[in-house]
Tab-separated table of C-alpha atoms in Angstrom:
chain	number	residue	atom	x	y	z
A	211	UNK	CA	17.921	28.688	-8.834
A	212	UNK	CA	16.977	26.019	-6.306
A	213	UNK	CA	14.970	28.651	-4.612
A	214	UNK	CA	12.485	28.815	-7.146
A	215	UNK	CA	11.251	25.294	-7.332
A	216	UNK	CA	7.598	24.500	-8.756
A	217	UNK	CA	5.617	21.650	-7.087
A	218	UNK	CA	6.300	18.622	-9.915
A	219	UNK	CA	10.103	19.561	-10.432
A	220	UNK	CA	12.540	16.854	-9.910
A	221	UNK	CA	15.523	17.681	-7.094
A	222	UNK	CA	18.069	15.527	-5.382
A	223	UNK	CA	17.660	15.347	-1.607
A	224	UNK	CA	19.727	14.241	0.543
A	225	UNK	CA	19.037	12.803	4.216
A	226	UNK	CA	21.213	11.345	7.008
A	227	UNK	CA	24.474	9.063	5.371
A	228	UNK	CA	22.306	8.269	2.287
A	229	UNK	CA	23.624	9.753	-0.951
A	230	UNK	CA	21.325	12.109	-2.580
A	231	UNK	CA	17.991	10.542	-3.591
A	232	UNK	CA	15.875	11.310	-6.854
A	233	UNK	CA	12.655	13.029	-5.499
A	234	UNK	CA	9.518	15.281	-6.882
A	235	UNK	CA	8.872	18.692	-5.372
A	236	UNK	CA	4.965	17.749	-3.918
A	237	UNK	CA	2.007	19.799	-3.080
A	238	UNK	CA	1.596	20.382	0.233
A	239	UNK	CA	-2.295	20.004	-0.092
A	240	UNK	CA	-1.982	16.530	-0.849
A	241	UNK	CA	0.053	15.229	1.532
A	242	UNK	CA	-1.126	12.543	4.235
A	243	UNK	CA	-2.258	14.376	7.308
A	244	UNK	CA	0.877	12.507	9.177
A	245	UNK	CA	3.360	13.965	6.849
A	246	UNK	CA	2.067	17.676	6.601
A	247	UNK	CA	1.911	17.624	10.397
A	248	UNK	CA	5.650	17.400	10.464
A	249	UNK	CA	5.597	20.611	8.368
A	250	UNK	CA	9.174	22.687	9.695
A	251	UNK	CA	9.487	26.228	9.036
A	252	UNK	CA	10.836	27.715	5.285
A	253	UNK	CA	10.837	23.869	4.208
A	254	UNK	CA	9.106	22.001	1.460
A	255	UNK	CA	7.746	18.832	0.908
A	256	UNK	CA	9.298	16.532	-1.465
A	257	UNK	CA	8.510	12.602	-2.076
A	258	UNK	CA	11.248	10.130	-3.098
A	259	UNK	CA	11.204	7.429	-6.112
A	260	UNK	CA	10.786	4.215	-5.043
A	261	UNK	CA	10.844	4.626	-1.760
A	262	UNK	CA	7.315	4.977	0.452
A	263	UNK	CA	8.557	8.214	2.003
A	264	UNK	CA	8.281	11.904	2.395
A	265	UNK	CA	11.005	14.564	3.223
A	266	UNK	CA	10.595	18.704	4.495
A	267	UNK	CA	13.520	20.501	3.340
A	268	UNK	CA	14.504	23.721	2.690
A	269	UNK	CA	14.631	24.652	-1.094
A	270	UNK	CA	18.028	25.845	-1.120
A	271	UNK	CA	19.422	22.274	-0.083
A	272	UNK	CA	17.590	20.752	-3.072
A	273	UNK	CA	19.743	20.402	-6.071
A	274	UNK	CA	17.484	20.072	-9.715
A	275	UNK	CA	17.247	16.574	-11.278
A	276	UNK	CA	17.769	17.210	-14.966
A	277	UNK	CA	17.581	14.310	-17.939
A	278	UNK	CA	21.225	14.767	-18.376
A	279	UNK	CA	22.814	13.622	-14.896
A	280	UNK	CA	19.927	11.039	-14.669
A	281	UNK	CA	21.012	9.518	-18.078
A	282	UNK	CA	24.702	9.879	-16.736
A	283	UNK	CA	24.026	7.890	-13.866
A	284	UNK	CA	21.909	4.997	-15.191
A	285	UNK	CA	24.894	5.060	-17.729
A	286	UNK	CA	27.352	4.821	-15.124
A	287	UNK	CA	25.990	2.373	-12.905
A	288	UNK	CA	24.307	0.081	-15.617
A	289	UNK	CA	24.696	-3.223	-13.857
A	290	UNK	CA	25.761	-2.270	-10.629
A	291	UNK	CA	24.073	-4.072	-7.676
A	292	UNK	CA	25.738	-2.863	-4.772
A	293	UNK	CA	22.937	0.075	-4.838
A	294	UNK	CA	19.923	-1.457	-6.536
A	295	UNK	CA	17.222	0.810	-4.476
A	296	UNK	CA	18.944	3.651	-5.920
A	297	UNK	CA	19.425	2.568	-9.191
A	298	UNK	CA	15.616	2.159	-9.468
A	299	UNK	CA	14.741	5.164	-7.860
A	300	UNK	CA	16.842	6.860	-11.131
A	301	UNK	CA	15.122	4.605	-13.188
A	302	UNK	CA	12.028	5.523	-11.876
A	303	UNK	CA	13.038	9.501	-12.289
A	304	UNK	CA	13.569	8.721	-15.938
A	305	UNK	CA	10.055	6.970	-16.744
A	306	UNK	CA	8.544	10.224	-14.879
A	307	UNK	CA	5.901	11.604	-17.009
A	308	UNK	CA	4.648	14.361	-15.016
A	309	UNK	CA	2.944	15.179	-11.507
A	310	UNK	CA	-0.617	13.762	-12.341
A	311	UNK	CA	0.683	10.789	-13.298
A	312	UNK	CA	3.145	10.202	-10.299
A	313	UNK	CA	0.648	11.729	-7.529
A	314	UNK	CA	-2.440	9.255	-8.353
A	315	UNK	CA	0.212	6.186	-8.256
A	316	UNK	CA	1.761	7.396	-5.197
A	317	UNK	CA	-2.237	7.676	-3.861
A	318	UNK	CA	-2.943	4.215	-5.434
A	319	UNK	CA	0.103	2.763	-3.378
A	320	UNK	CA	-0.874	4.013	-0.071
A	321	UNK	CA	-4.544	2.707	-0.676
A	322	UNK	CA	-6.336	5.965	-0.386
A	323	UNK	CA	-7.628	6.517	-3.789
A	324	UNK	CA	-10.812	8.048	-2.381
A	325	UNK	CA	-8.601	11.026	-0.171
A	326	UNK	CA	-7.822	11.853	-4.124
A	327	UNK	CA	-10.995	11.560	-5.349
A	328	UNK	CA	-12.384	14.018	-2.271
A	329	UNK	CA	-9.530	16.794	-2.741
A	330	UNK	CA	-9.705	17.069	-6.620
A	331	UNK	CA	-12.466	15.288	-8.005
A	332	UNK	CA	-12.025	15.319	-12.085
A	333	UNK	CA	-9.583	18.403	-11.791
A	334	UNK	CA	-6.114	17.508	-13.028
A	335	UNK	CA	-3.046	18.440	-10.950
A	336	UNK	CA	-1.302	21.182	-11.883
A	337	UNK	CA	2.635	21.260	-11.805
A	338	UNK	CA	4.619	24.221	-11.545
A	339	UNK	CA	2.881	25.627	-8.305
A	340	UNK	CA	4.663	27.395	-5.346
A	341	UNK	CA	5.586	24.308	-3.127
A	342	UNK	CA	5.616	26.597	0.039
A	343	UNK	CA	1.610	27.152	-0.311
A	344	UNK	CA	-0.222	24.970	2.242
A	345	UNK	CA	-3.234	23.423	2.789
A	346	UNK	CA	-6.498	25.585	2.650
A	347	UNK	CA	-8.748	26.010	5.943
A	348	UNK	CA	-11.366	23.448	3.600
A	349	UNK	CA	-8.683	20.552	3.657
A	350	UNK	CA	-9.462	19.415	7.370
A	351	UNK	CA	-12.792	19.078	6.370
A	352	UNK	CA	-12.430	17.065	3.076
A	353	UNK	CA	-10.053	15.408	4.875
A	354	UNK	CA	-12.950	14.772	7.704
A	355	UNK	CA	-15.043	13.547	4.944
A	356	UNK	CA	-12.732	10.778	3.654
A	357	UNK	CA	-12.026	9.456	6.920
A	358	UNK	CA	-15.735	9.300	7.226
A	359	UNK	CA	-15.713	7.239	4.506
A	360	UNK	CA	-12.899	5.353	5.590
A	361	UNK	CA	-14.861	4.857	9.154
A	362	UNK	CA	-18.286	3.985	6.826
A	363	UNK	CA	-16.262	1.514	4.945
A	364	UNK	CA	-14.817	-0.584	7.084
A	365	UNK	CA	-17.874	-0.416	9.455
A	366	UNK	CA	-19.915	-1.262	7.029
A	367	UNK	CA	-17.097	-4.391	6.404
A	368	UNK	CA	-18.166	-5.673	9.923
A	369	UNK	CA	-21.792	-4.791	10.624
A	370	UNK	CA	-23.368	-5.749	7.327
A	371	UNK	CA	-21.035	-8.805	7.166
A	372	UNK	CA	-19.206	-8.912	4.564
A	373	UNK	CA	-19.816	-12.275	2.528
A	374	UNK	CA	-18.251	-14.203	0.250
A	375	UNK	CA	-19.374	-14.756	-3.003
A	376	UNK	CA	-20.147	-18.421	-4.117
A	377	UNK	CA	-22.440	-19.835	-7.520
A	378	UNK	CA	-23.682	-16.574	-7.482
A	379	UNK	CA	-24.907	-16.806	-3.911
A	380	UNK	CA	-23.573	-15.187	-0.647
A	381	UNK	CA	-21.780	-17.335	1.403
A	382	UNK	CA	-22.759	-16.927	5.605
A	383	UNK	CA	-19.327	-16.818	6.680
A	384	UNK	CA	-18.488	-13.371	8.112
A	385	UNK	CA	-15.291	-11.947	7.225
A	386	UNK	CA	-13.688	-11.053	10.440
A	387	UNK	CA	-9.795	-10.356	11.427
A	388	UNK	CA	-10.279	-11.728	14.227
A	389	UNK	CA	-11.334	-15.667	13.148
A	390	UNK	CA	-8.169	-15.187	10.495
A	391	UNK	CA	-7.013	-18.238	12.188
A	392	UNK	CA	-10.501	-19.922	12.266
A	393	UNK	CA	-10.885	-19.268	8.667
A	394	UNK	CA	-7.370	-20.108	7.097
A	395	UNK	CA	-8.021	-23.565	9.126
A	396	UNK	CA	-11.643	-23.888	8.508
A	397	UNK	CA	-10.207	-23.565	4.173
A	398	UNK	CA	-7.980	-26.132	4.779
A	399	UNK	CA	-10.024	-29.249	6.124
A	400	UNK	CA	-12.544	-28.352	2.913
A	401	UNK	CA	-10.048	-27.933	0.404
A	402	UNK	CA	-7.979	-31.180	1.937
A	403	UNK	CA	-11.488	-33.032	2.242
A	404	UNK	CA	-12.841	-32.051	-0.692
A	405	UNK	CA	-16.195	-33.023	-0.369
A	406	UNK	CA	-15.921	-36.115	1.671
A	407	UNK	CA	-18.988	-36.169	3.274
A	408	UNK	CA	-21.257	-35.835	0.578
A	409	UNK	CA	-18.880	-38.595	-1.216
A	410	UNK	CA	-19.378	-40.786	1.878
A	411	UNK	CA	-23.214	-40.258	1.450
A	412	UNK	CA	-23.258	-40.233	-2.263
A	413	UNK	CA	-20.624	-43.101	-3.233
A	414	UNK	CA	-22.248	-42.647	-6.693
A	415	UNK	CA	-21.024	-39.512	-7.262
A	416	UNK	CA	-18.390	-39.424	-9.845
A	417	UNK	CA	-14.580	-37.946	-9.468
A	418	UNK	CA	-14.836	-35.263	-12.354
A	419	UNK	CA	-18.132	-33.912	-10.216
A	420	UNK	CA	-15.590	-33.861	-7.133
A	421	UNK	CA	-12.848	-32.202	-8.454
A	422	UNK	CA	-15.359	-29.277	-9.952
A	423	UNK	CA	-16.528	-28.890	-6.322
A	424	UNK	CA	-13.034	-28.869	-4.916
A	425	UNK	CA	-11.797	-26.399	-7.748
A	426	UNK	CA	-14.401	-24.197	-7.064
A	427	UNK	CA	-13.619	-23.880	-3.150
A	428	UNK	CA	-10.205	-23.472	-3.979
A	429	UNK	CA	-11.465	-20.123	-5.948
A	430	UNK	CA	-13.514	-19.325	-2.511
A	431	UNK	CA	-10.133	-19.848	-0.466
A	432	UNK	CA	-8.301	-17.585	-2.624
A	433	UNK	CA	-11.028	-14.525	-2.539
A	434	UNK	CA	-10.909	-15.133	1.238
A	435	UNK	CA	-7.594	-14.744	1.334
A	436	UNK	CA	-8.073	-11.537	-0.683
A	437	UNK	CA	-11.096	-9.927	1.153
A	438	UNK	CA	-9.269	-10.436	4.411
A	439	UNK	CA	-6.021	-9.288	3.728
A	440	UNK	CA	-8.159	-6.157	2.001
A	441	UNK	CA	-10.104	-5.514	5.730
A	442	UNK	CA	-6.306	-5.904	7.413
A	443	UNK	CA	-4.924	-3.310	5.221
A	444	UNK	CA	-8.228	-1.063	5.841
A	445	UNK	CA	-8.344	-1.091	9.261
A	446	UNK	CA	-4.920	-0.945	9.812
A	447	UNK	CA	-4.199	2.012	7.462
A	448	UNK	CA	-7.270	3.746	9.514
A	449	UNK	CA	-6.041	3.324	12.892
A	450	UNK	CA	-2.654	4.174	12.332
A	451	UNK	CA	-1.768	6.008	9.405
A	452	UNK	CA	-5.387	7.942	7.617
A	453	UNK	CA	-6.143	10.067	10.186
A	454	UNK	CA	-5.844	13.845	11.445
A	455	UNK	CA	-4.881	12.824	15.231
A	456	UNK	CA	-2.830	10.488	17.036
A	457	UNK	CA	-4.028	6.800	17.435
A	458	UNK	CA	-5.798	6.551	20.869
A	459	UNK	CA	-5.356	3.360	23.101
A	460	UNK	CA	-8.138	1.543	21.712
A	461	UNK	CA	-7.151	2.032	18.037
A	462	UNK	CA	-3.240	0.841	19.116
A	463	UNK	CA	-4.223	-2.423	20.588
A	464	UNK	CA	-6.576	-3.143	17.842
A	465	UNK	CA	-3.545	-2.739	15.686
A	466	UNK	CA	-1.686	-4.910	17.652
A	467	UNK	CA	-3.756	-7.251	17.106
A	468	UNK	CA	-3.768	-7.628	13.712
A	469	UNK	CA	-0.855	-7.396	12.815
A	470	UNK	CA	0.445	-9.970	15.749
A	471	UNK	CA	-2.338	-12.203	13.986
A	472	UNK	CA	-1.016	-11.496	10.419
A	473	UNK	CA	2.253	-12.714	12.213
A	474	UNK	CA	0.838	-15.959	13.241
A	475	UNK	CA	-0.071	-16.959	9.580
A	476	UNK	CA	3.108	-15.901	7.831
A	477	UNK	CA	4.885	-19.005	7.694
A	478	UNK	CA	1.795	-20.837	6.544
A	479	UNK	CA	2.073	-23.369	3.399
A	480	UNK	CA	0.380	-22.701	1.374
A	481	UNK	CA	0.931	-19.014	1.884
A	482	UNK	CA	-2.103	-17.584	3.286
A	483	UNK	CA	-1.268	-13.427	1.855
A	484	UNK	CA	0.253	-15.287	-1.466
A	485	UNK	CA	0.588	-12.636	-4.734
A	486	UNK	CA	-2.715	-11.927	-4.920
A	487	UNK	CA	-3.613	-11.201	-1.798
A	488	UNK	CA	-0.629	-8.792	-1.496
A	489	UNK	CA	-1.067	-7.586	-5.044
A	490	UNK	CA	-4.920	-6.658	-4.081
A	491	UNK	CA	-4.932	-5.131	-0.866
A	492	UNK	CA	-1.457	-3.628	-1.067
A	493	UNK	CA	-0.702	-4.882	2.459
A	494	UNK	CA	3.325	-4.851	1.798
A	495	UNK	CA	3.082	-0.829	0.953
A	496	UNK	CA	1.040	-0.076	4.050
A	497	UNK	CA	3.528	-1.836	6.016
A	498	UNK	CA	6.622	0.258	4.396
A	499	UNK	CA	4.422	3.491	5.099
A	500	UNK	CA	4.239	2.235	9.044
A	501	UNK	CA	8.093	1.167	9.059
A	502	UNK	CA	9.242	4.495	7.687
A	503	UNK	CA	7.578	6.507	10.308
A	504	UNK	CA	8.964	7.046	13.299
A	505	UNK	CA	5.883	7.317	15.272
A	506	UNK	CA	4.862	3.906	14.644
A	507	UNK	CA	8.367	2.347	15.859
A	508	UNK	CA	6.209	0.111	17.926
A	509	UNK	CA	4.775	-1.387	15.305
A	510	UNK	CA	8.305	-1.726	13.013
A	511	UNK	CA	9.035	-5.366	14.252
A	512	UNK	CA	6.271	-7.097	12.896
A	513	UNK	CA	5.537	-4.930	9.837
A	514	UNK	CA	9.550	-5.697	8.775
A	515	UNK	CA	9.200	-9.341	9.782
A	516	UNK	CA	6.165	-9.303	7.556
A	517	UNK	CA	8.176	-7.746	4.792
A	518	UNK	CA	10.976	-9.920	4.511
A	519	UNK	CA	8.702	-12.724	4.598
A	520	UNK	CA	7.054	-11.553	1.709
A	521	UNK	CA	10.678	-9.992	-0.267
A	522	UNK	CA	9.803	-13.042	-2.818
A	523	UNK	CA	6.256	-11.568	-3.499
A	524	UNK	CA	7.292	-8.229	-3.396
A	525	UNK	CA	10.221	-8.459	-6.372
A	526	UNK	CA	7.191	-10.871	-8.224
A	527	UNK	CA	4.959	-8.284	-7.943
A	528	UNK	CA	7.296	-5.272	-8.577
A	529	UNK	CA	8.616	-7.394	-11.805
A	530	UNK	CA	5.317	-7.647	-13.197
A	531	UNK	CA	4.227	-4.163	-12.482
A	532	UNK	CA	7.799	-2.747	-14.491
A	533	UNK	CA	6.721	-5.340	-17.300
A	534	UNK	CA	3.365	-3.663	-17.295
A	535	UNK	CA	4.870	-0.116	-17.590
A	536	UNK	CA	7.140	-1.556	-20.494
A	537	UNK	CA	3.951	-2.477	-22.295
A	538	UNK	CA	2.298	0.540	-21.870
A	539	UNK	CA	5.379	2.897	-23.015
């Protein structure tokens, strides 16, 4: 039976000393050029409930994930905590509505809504496909497309200077990783300040007029925080993990970089990437993407230091987006 699997079906894989894990039979021609490069021979691709990874495995080591044993389990271990990840990745299994729905979260997750956008357009994705088909010869090229996109995008991020939006009115500050430092401090002295200066030269000026000015720069500090921790996640995600080759020197030190300066600023108070910076630019996912991939292992110590910095966020975040889901059902 297990050799006839459809792309969209639900199996249990299992890998290493983990016990089997709830996963969906994918599509080979979506899959991140980093995963489908890893392609081994009579295997197929499956992707795992809450967890940021992908598997290649050969259909006959694939058992099927029915209702039944996923109700059976939930039932079992209602309340258990000893296995939490896997007690959400069955939850998870059990809210699955279909492939469409699961493929443009997993894409929404790993930032690259436009790779989706490229390879289908408006066409809906089909389950129930032969999971053994790969991609087409016009896949490199789409794929050569978006990460022309991806190169536009964050070029254009740098050379047109990205501003800041302020009463309507762009702000001349360039967004730039590389003054993250100058611009978390810069933030601080004005929203500390206030508006000192002009209170020094205007002693007439009244408190409510003040604390409008200082509100409002507190509403500039946190779409700072936002736009920059957007152009992290962009330019890491480009150099590193959206792309058809291996990361050349250049591309690795610029990595480096950032992430050694996202480093600097993670004990910061207040937080500099707080909920919404991490709920925006998805930094925390990217990060999980780069620690579960072996290639990257040089970049695993600060993306996990990162991530356990930010486990308070994360379980905010992931609580409001399973409150969000409860609304919707």
């Amino acid at each position: 039976m297990s050799r006839s699997l459809k792309t969209g079906d639900l199996v249990l894989c299992k890998v290493g000393s983990f016990p089997p894990w709830p996963a969906v039979v994918y599509p080979q021609s979506l899959l991140r050029s980093d995963v489908y490069r890893k392609k081994k021979p009579n295997c197929i691709a499956v992707c795992f409930f809450n967890d940021p990874t992908y598997y290649w495995e050969q259909p006959n080591r694939l058992s099927r994930l029915d209702p039944h044993t996923i109700d059976e389990y939930l039932t079992r271990n209602n309340g258990h905590s000893s296995q939490s990840d896997l007690n959400e990745a069955y939850q998870r299994a059990s809210d699955y509505t279909g492939l469409q729905d699961f493929i443009v979260e997993r894409f929404k997750e790993e930032g690259r809504e436009e790779d989706l956008e490229q390879a289908i357009g408006f066409a809906e994705i089909k389950s129930g496909e032969d999971p053994t088909l790969g991609k087409s010869k016009k896949d490199p090229g789409k794929r050569k497309v978006s990460g022309a996109r991806a190169d536009s995008e964050s070029s254009s991020m740098s050379s047109s200077n990205k501003n800041f939006v302020s009463n309507g009115s762009l702000n001349s500050k360039k967004i730039n990783p590389e003054n993250l430092e100058t611009d978390l401090s810069d933030d601080r002295v004005k929203l500390g300040k206030g508006n000192s200066k002009r209170t020094h030269k205007r002693n007439h000026a009244s408190q409510k007029s003040i604390e409008k000015t200082n509100e409002k720069r507190t509403k500039l500090d946190r779409s700072r925080r936002v736009e920059i921790s957007l152009l992290f996640r962009r330019r890491i995600q480009k150099n590193l993990v959206q792309r058809d080759e291996p990361p050349v020197d250049a591309e690795i030190e610029e990595s480096h970089n950032m992430l050694n300066k996202i480093k600097q600023n993670l004990g910061n108070e207040p937080p500099f990437f707080d909920s919404e910076a991490l709920r925006e630019s998805k930094l925390h996912k990217l990060f999980k993407v780069i620690v579960n991939d072996s290639n990257l292992e040089q970049f695993h110590p600060v993306c996990k230091s990162a991530l356990i910095q930010w486990k308070d966020i994360i379980t905010e975040l992931k609580s409001e987006r399973l409150k969000d889901e409860q609304q919707d059902a």
